[in-house]
Short mmCIF file of C-alpha atoms (C1' of nucleotides) in Angstrom, two decimals:
data_model
loop_
_atom_site.label_atom_id
_atom_site.label_comp_id
_atom_site.label_asym_id
_atom_site.label_seq_id
_atom_site.Cartn_x
_atom_site.Cartn_y
_atom_site.Cartn_z
CA UNK A 1 0.00 0.00 0.00
CA UNK A 2 2.74 2.49 -0.80
CA UNK A 3 2.15 5.69 -2.72
CA UNK A 4 3.70 4.08 -5.81
CA UNK A 5 1.10 1.46 -6.40
CA UNK A 6 0.56 1.85 -10.13
CA UNK A 7 -0.91 -1.21 -11.78
CA UNK A 8 -0.05 -1.61 -15.42
CA UNK A 9 -2.11 -3.07 -18.24
CA UNK A 10 -0.56 -5.85 -20.29
CA UNK A 11 0.04 -3.51 -23.22
CA UNK A 12 1.99 -1.14 -20.97
CA UNK A 13 4.14 -3.97 -19.66
CA UNK A 14 4.69 -5.12 -23.22
CA UNK A 15 5.81 -1.61 -24.09
CA UNK A 16 8.06 -1.42 -21.04
CA UNK A 17 9.74 -4.81 -21.44
CA UNK A 18 9.88 -5.18 -25.20
CA UNK A 19 7.94 -8.44 -25.01
CA UNK A 20 4.62 -8.86 -26.78
CA UNK A 21 1.36 -9.15 -24.85
CA UNK A 22 1.12 -12.65 -26.36
CA UNK A 23 4.48 -13.56 -24.89
CA UNK A 24 3.58 -12.15 -21.48
CA UNK A 25 0.47 -14.32 -21.36
CA UNK A 26 2.47 -17.27 -22.60
CA UNK A 27 5.06 -16.82 -19.82
CA UNK A 28 2.31 -16.71 -17.24
CA UNK A 29 0.69 -19.86 -18.61
CA UNK A 30 4.09 -21.52 -18.66
CA UNK A 31 4.46 -20.96 -14.93
CA UNK A 32 7.20 -18.37 -15.20
CA UNK A 33 5.51 -15.76 -13.03
CA UNK A 34 5.81 -15.95 -9.27
CA UNK A 35 2.04 -15.72 -8.91
CA UNK A 36 -0.79 -15.35 -11.35
CA UNK A 37 -0.96 -11.67 -12.18
CA UNK A 38 -3.73 -9.74 -10.42
CA UNK A 39 -6.91 -8.91 -12.28
CA UNK A 40 -9.02 -5.78 -12.45
CA UNK A 41 -12.77 -6.30 -12.71
CA UNK A 42 -11.93 -9.98 -12.53
CA UNK A 43 -10.65 -10.14 -16.10
CA UNK A 44 -7.94 -7.73 -17.33
CA UNK A 45 -4.44 -8.27 -15.96
CA UNK A 46 -2.92 -5.57 -13.73
CA UNK A 47 0.82 -5.89 -13.28
CA UNK A 48 2.46 -4.65 -10.08
CA UNK A 49 5.93 -3.09 -10.02
CA UNK A 50 7.16 -6.36 -8.56
CA UNK A 51 5.67 -8.28 -11.46
CA UNK A 52 7.44 -5.99 -13.90
CA UNK A 53 10.77 -6.35 -12.09
CA UNK A 54 10.38 -10.08 -12.19
CA UNK A 55 9.60 -10.05 -15.91
CA UNK A 56 12.68 -7.93 -16.47
CA UNK A 57 14.86 -10.36 -14.57
CA UNK A 58 13.50 -13.43 -16.29
CA UNK A 59 14.05 -11.68 -19.62
CA UNK A 60 17.72 -11.47 -18.69
CA UNK A 61 17.75 -15.17 -17.91
CA UNK A 62 16.17 -15.87 -21.30
CA UNK A 63 18.53 -13.48 -23.09
CA UNK A 64 21.47 -15.40 -21.71
CA UNK A 65 20.06 -18.63 -23.05
CA UNK A 66 18.29 -20.16 -20.08
CA UNK A 67 15.50 -22.43 -21.35
CA UNK A 68 11.90 -21.74 -20.35
CA UNK A 69 11.84 -24.96 -18.34
CA UNK A 70 14.78 -23.84 -16.21
CA UNK A 71 13.31 -20.39 -15.66
CA UNK A 72 10.20 -22.19 -14.43
CA UNK A 73 12.29 -24.27 -12.03
CA UNK A 74 13.83 -21.10 -10.69
CA UNK A 75 10.43 -19.47 -10.29
CA UNK A 76 9.26 -22.54 -8.40
CA UNK A 77 12.18 -22.25 -6.01
CA UNK A 78 11.38 -18.61 -5.37
CA UNK A 79 7.74 -19.51 -4.75
CA UNK A 80 8.75 -22.18 -2.27
CA UNK A 81 10.32 -19.53 -0.08
CA UNK A 82 13.45 -18.83 1.94
CA UNK A 83 14.45 -22.45 2.45
CA UNK A 84 15.45 -22.70 -1.21
CA UNK A 85 18.16 -20.04 -1.18
CA UNK A 86 20.91 -22.64 -1.58
CA UNK A 87 19.18 -24.25 -4.54
CA UNK A 88 18.68 -20.90 -6.20
CA UNK A 89 22.33 -20.03 -5.72
CA UNK A 90 23.24 -23.36 -7.24
CA UNK A 91 20.97 -22.91 -10.24
CA UNK A 92 22.12 -19.37 -10.91
CA UNK A 93 25.75 -20.33 -10.35
CA UNK A 94 25.55 -23.09 -12.92
CA UNK A 95 23.86 -20.77 -15.33
CA UNK A 96 26.56 -18.19 -14.73
CA UNK A 97 29.20 -20.70 -15.77
CA UNK A 98 27.27 -21.53 -18.91
CA UNK A 99 27.03 -17.85 -19.77
CA UNK A 100 30.77 -17.36 -19.28
CA UNK A 101 31.46 -20.29 -21.61
CA UNK A 102 29.01 -18.81 -24.09
CA UNK A 103 30.75 -15.44 -23.93
CA UNK A 104 34.06 -17.16 -24.51
CA UNK A 105 32.74 -19.05 -27.55
CA UNK A 106 31.25 -15.94 -29.06
CA UNK A 107 34.37 -13.89 -28.42
CA UNK A 108 36.57 -16.51 -30.05
CA UNK A 109 34.26 -16.79 -33.04
CA UNK A 110 34.17 -13.03 -33.34
CA UNK A 111 37.96 -12.98 -33.49
CA UNK A 112 37.86 -15.40 -36.44
CA UNK A 113 35.26 -13.25 -38.17
CA UNK A 114 37.36 -10.14 -37.58
CA UNK A 115 40.32 -11.93 -39.09
CA UNK A 116 38.30 -12.73 -42.19
CA UNK A 117 37.15 -9.13 -42.42
CA UNK A 118 40.75 -7.92 -42.16
CA UNK A 119 41.68 -10.34 -44.92
CA UNK A 120 38.98 -9.01 -47.25
CA UNK A 121 40.00 -5.45 -46.48
CA UNK A 122 43.60 -6.18 -47.34
CA UNK A 123 42.48 -7.84 -50.55
CA UNK A 124 40.48 -4.74 -51.43
CA UNK A 125 43.58 -2.57 -50.87
CA UNK A 126 45.66 -4.63 -53.29
CA UNK A 127 42.96 -4.42 -55.96
CA UNK B 1 47.92 -32.65 -55.39
CA UNK B 2 50.05 -31.55 -52.46
CA UNK B 3 51.57 -33.98 -50.01
CA UNK B 4 48.85 -33.05 -47.51
CA UNK B 5 45.90 -34.30 -49.45
CA UNK B 6 44.08 -36.31 -46.81
CA UNK B 7 40.42 -36.80 -47.54
CA UNK B 8 38.25 -37.29 -44.52
CA UNK B 9 35.13 -39.40 -44.11
CA UNK B 10 32.02 -37.70 -42.81
CA UNK B 11 32.43 -39.35 -39.39
CA UNK B 12 35.94 -37.95 -39.12
CA UNK B 13 34.74 -34.47 -39.96
CA UNK B 14 31.94 -34.89 -37.44
CA UNK B 15 34.54 -35.84 -34.85
CA UNK B 16 36.77 -32.91 -35.81
CA UNK B 17 34.10 -30.24 -35.86
CA UNK B 18 31.75 -31.39 -33.13
CA UNK B 19 28.85 -31.47 -35.57
CA UNK B 20 26.93 -34.67 -36.24
CA UNK B 21 27.15 -36.42 -39.61
CA UNK B 22 23.43 -35.67 -39.94
CA UNK B 23 24.10 -31.98 -39.50
CA UNK B 24 26.97 -32.03 -42.00
CA UNK B 25 24.69 -33.56 -44.64
CA UNK B 26 21.97 -31.10 -43.73
CA UNK B 27 24.34 -28.16 -44.18
CA UNK B 28 25.35 -29.43 -47.58
CA UNK B 29 21.73 -29.90 -48.66
CA UNK B 30 20.97 -26.42 -47.36
CA UNK B 31 23.55 -24.94 -49.71
CA UNK B 32 26.02 -23.96 -47.02
CA UNK B 33 29.02 -25.66 -48.58
CA UNK B 34 31.00 -23.89 -51.25
CA UNK B 35 30.69 -26.89 -53.54
CA UNK B 36 29.12 -30.29 -53.16
CA UNK B 37 31.65 -32.38 -51.24
CA UNK B 38 33.69 -34.81 -53.34
CA UNK B 39 32.77 -38.44 -53.41
CA UNK B 40 34.85 -41.60 -53.24
CA UNK B 41 33.60 -44.55 -55.32
CA UNK B 42 30.89 -42.13 -56.39
CA UNK B 43 29.00 -42.40 -53.11
CA UNK B 44 30.76 -41.75 -49.77
CA UNK B 45 31.73 -38.15 -49.06
CA UNK B 46 35.40 -37.26 -48.86
CA UNK B 47 36.09 -33.90 -47.25
CA UNK B 48 39.16 -31.90 -48.24
CA UNK B 49 41.11 -29.74 -45.79
CA UNK B 50 39.44 -26.75 -47.45
CA UNK B 51 36.01 -28.22 -46.83
CA UNK B 52 36.87 -28.73 -43.17
CA UNK B 53 38.18 -25.17 -42.81
CA UNK B 54 35.00 -23.89 -44.35
CA UNK B 55 32.85 -25.95 -42.00
CA UNK B 56 34.83 -24.60 -39.09
CA UNK B 57 34.28 -21.03 -40.20
CA UNK B 58 30.58 -21.45 -40.84
CA UNK B 59 30.29 -23.05 -37.42
CA UNK B 60 31.63 -19.80 -35.98
CA UNK B 61 29.05 -17.86 -37.95
CA UNK B 62 26.33 -20.12 -36.56
CA UNK B 63 27.73 -19.93 -33.04
CA UNK B 64 27.46 -16.17 -33.15
CA UNK B 65 23.83 -16.43 -34.17
CA UNK B 66 23.91 -16.03 -37.94
CA UNK B 67 20.83 -17.78 -39.38
CA UNK B 68 21.29 -20.65 -41.84
CA UNK B 69 19.78 -18.51 -44.61
CA UNK B 70 22.39 -15.80 -44.13
CA UNK B 71 25.24 -18.29 -44.04
CA UNK B 72 23.89 -19.56 -47.36
CA UNK B 73 23.90 -16.02 -48.78
CA UNK B 74 27.49 -15.65 -47.71
CA UNK B 75 28.43 -19.00 -49.29
CA UNK B 76 26.76 -17.87 -52.50
CA UNK B 77 28.85 -14.70 -52.53
CA UNK B 78 32.02 -16.73 -52.07
CA UNK B 79 30.95 -19.05 -54.89
CA UNK B 80 30.34 -16.11 -57.19
CA UNK B 81 34.02 -15.17 -56.93
CA UNK B 82 36.27 -12.16 -56.42
CA UNK B 83 33.78 -9.57 -57.63
CA UNK B 84 31.73 -10.05 -54.46
CA UNK B 85 34.40 -8.99 -51.97
CA UNK B 86 32.57 -5.76 -51.14
CA UNK B 87 29.31 -7.60 -50.52
CA UNK B 88 31.02 -10.11 -48.30
CA UNK B 89 32.64 -7.35 -46.28
CA UNK B 90 29.27 -5.73 -45.95
CA UNK B 91 27.57 -8.91 -44.81
CA UNK B 92 30.30 -9.79 -42.31
CA UNK B 93 30.47 -6.21 -41.09
CA UNK B 94 26.77 -6.13 -40.36
CA UNK B 95 27.03 -9.46 -38.61
CA UNK B 96 29.93 -8.16 -36.58
CA UNK B 97 27.79 -5.30 -35.30
CA UNK B 98 25.03 -7.72 -34.37
CA UNK B 99 27.52 -9.85 -32.47
CA UNK B 100 28.85 -6.84 -30.57
CA UNK B 101 25.30 -5.90 -29.60
CA UNK B 102 24.69 -9.48 -28.56
CA UNK B 103 27.82 -9.49 -26.40
CA UNK B 104 26.68 -6.29 -24.80
CA UNK B 105 23.23 -7.68 -24.04
CA UNK B 106 24.66 -10.84 -22.55
CA UNK B 107 27.22 -8.96 -20.51
CA UNK B 108 24.58 -6.63 -19.10
CA UNK B 109 22.29 -9.53 -18.28
CA UNK B 110 25.17 -11.38 -16.65
CA UNK B 111 25.80 -8.37 -14.43
CA UNK B 112 22.18 -8.52 -13.24
CA UNK B 113 22.50 -12.23 -12.57
CA UNK B 114 25.72 -11.65 -10.65
CA UNK B 115 23.96 -9.03 -8.59
CA UNK B 116 21.23 -11.51 -7.71
CA UNK B 117 23.83 -14.11 -6.80
CA UNK B 118 25.60 -11.62 -4.54
CA UNK B 119 22.28 -10.84 -2.91
CA UNK B 120 21.59 -14.51 -2.15
CA UNK B 121 25.10 -14.95 -0.80
CA UNK B 122 24.66 -12.01 1.53
CA UNK B 123 21.35 -13.42 2.67
CA UNK B 124 23.02 -16.74 3.41
CA UNK B 125 25.63 -14.94 5.53
CA UNK B 126 23.02 -13.26 7.69
CA UNK B 127 21.22 -16.57 8.24
"C1'" DC C 1 -25.72 4.79 -24.92
"C1'" DT C 2 -22.82 3.27 -28.41
"C1'" DA C 3 -18.69 2.45 -31.23
"C1'" DG C 4 -14.26 0.84 -31.36
"C1'" DA C 5 -10.14 -0.51 -29.22
"C1'" DA C 6 -8.11 -3.46 -25.94
"C1'" DC C 7 -8.67 -7.25 -23.41
"C1'" DT C 8 -9.88 -12.39 -22.39
"C1'" DT C 9 -9.17 -17.81 -23.25
"C1'" DC C 10 -7.42 -21.68 -25.43
"C1'" DG C 11 -6.00 -24.24 -28.97
"C1'" DA C 12 -3.79 -24.33 -33.33
"C1'" DG C 13 -0.05 -22.78 -36.34
"C1'" DT C 14 4.73 -21.23 -37.45
"C1'" DG C 15 9.76 -21.03 -38.10
"C1'" DC C 16 14.02 -22.61 -37.08
"C1'" DG C 17 17.45 -25.99 -36.83
"C1'" DC C 18 18.28 -29.89 -36.48
"C1'" DT C 19 17.46 -35.15 -35.77
"C1'" DC C 20 15.89 -39.42 -36.95
"C1'" DT C 21 14.04 -43.36 -39.86
"C1'" DA C 22 13.88 -46.61 -43.45
"C1'" DA C 23 15.61 -48.98 -46.99
"C1'" DG C 24 19.28 -49.75 -49.37
"C1'" DT C 25 24.67 -49.65 -50.79
"C1'" DC C 26 29.45 -49.96 -49.80
"C1'" DA C 27 33.89 -51.00 -47.44
"C1'" DA C 28 37.25 -53.17 -44.25
"C1'" DA C 29 38.28 -57.17 -41.46
"C1'" DC C 30 38.44 -61.82 -41.11
"C1'" DG D 1 33.52 -64.37 -49.90
"C1'" DT D 2 30.87 -63.00 -46.01
"C1'" DT D 3 29.82 -60.33 -42.18
"C1'" DT D 4 29.57 -56.03 -39.76
"C1'" DG D 5 29.36 -51.44 -39.52
"C1'" DA D 6 29.62 -47.00 -41.90
"C1'" DC D 7 27.73 -44.85 -45.47
"C1'" DT D 8 23.85 -43.19 -48.87
"C1'" DT D 9 19.07 -40.81 -49.92
"C1'" DA D 10 14.58 -38.56 -49.26
"C1'" DG D 11 11.46 -37.38 -46.39
"C1'" DA D 12 9.22 -37.27 -41.95
"C1'" DG D 13 9.38 -35.86 -37.13
"C1'" DC D 14 10.71 -33.16 -33.17
"C1'" DG D 15 11.59 -29.53 -29.60
"C1'" DC D 16 11.63 -25.02 -28.57
"C1'" DA D 17 9.70 -20.60 -28.15
"C1'" DC D 18 6.84 -18.15 -29.54
"C1'" DT D 19 2.83 -16.23 -32.50
"C1'" DC D 20 -1.56 -16.06 -34.19
"C1'" DG D 21 -6.71 -16.71 -34.68
"C1'" DA D 22 -11.37 -16.91 -33.30
"C1'" DA D 23 -14.95 -15.77 -30.59
"C1'" DG D 24 -16.39 -13.50 -27.01
"C1'" DT D 25 -16.05 -9.63 -23.06
"C1'" DT D 26 -14.81 -5.13 -21.17
"C1'" DC D 27 -13.11 -0.55 -21.05
"C1'" DT D 28 -12.98 4.29 -22.77
"C1'" DA D 29 -14.16 8.28 -25.53
"C1'" DG D 30 -17.63 10.87 -27.48
#
DNA sequence: CTAGAACTTCGAGTGCGCTCTAAGTCAAAC
DNA sequence: GTTTGACTTAGAGCGCACTCGAAGTTCTAG
């Protein structure tokens, strides 16, 4: 019940997060939200600031390649409460390692692409 | 006809590149190879060192998120010969930008994940 | 009060990139 | 020469993550 208690419509959250309204509903159906989003007039969704923060965080998990199923697992741990802190740390830690490996792969591949670009540029110079 | 003229079987290339034989055939069918791979006894594929190098490079394109269709475009430019150097530079340059953006996104998301991890660790300390 | 836009559900459809199957051919070892 | 396993093709199937459609309801502006 704070003064900042704005409840956003799905279209506003879509706007704010860059996801489509379709995708937001899909994520909720898929069990990715911590709780079902509140409703106004018992039909239209009203997102709280907490909901939006959560969507933003799970978007980062997705962006770094975490599968939907794993995001759901994580959400389930959060739902289960404080006793799951260790498990959450473990899950995020393992994901962190995967992301580091991913960054390494991409960086190495980028170096090869840069090499090829340099090669073409040199070729163009000698033309 | 150099002294290093080893021709590899598809299984050996699979081994060497980390792709499956299925995927190697799929890539060829999809027009990703520069030329159809040579055949021994007019049936089994025999990959040249050049073929393998090419597969390794296109794997780096794929790893950095270039769609199959774009890899094919690039292969077509290479096939068309020296006159396409500018186009290839253009294509690779645009991809390079996309990869940099991708790295930035991932790095920013990773920072948020690290923050969350730090938060959980702190919580564990106060327990 | 009414028109039109935005919302609802739920199931079907899409696009991508493999991945596998079946039925047959070929090659290397014995 | 025969067996065993790797290879061939064409096409079907799959998993993932959306994305869309239809049919109906609700909100908002005039």
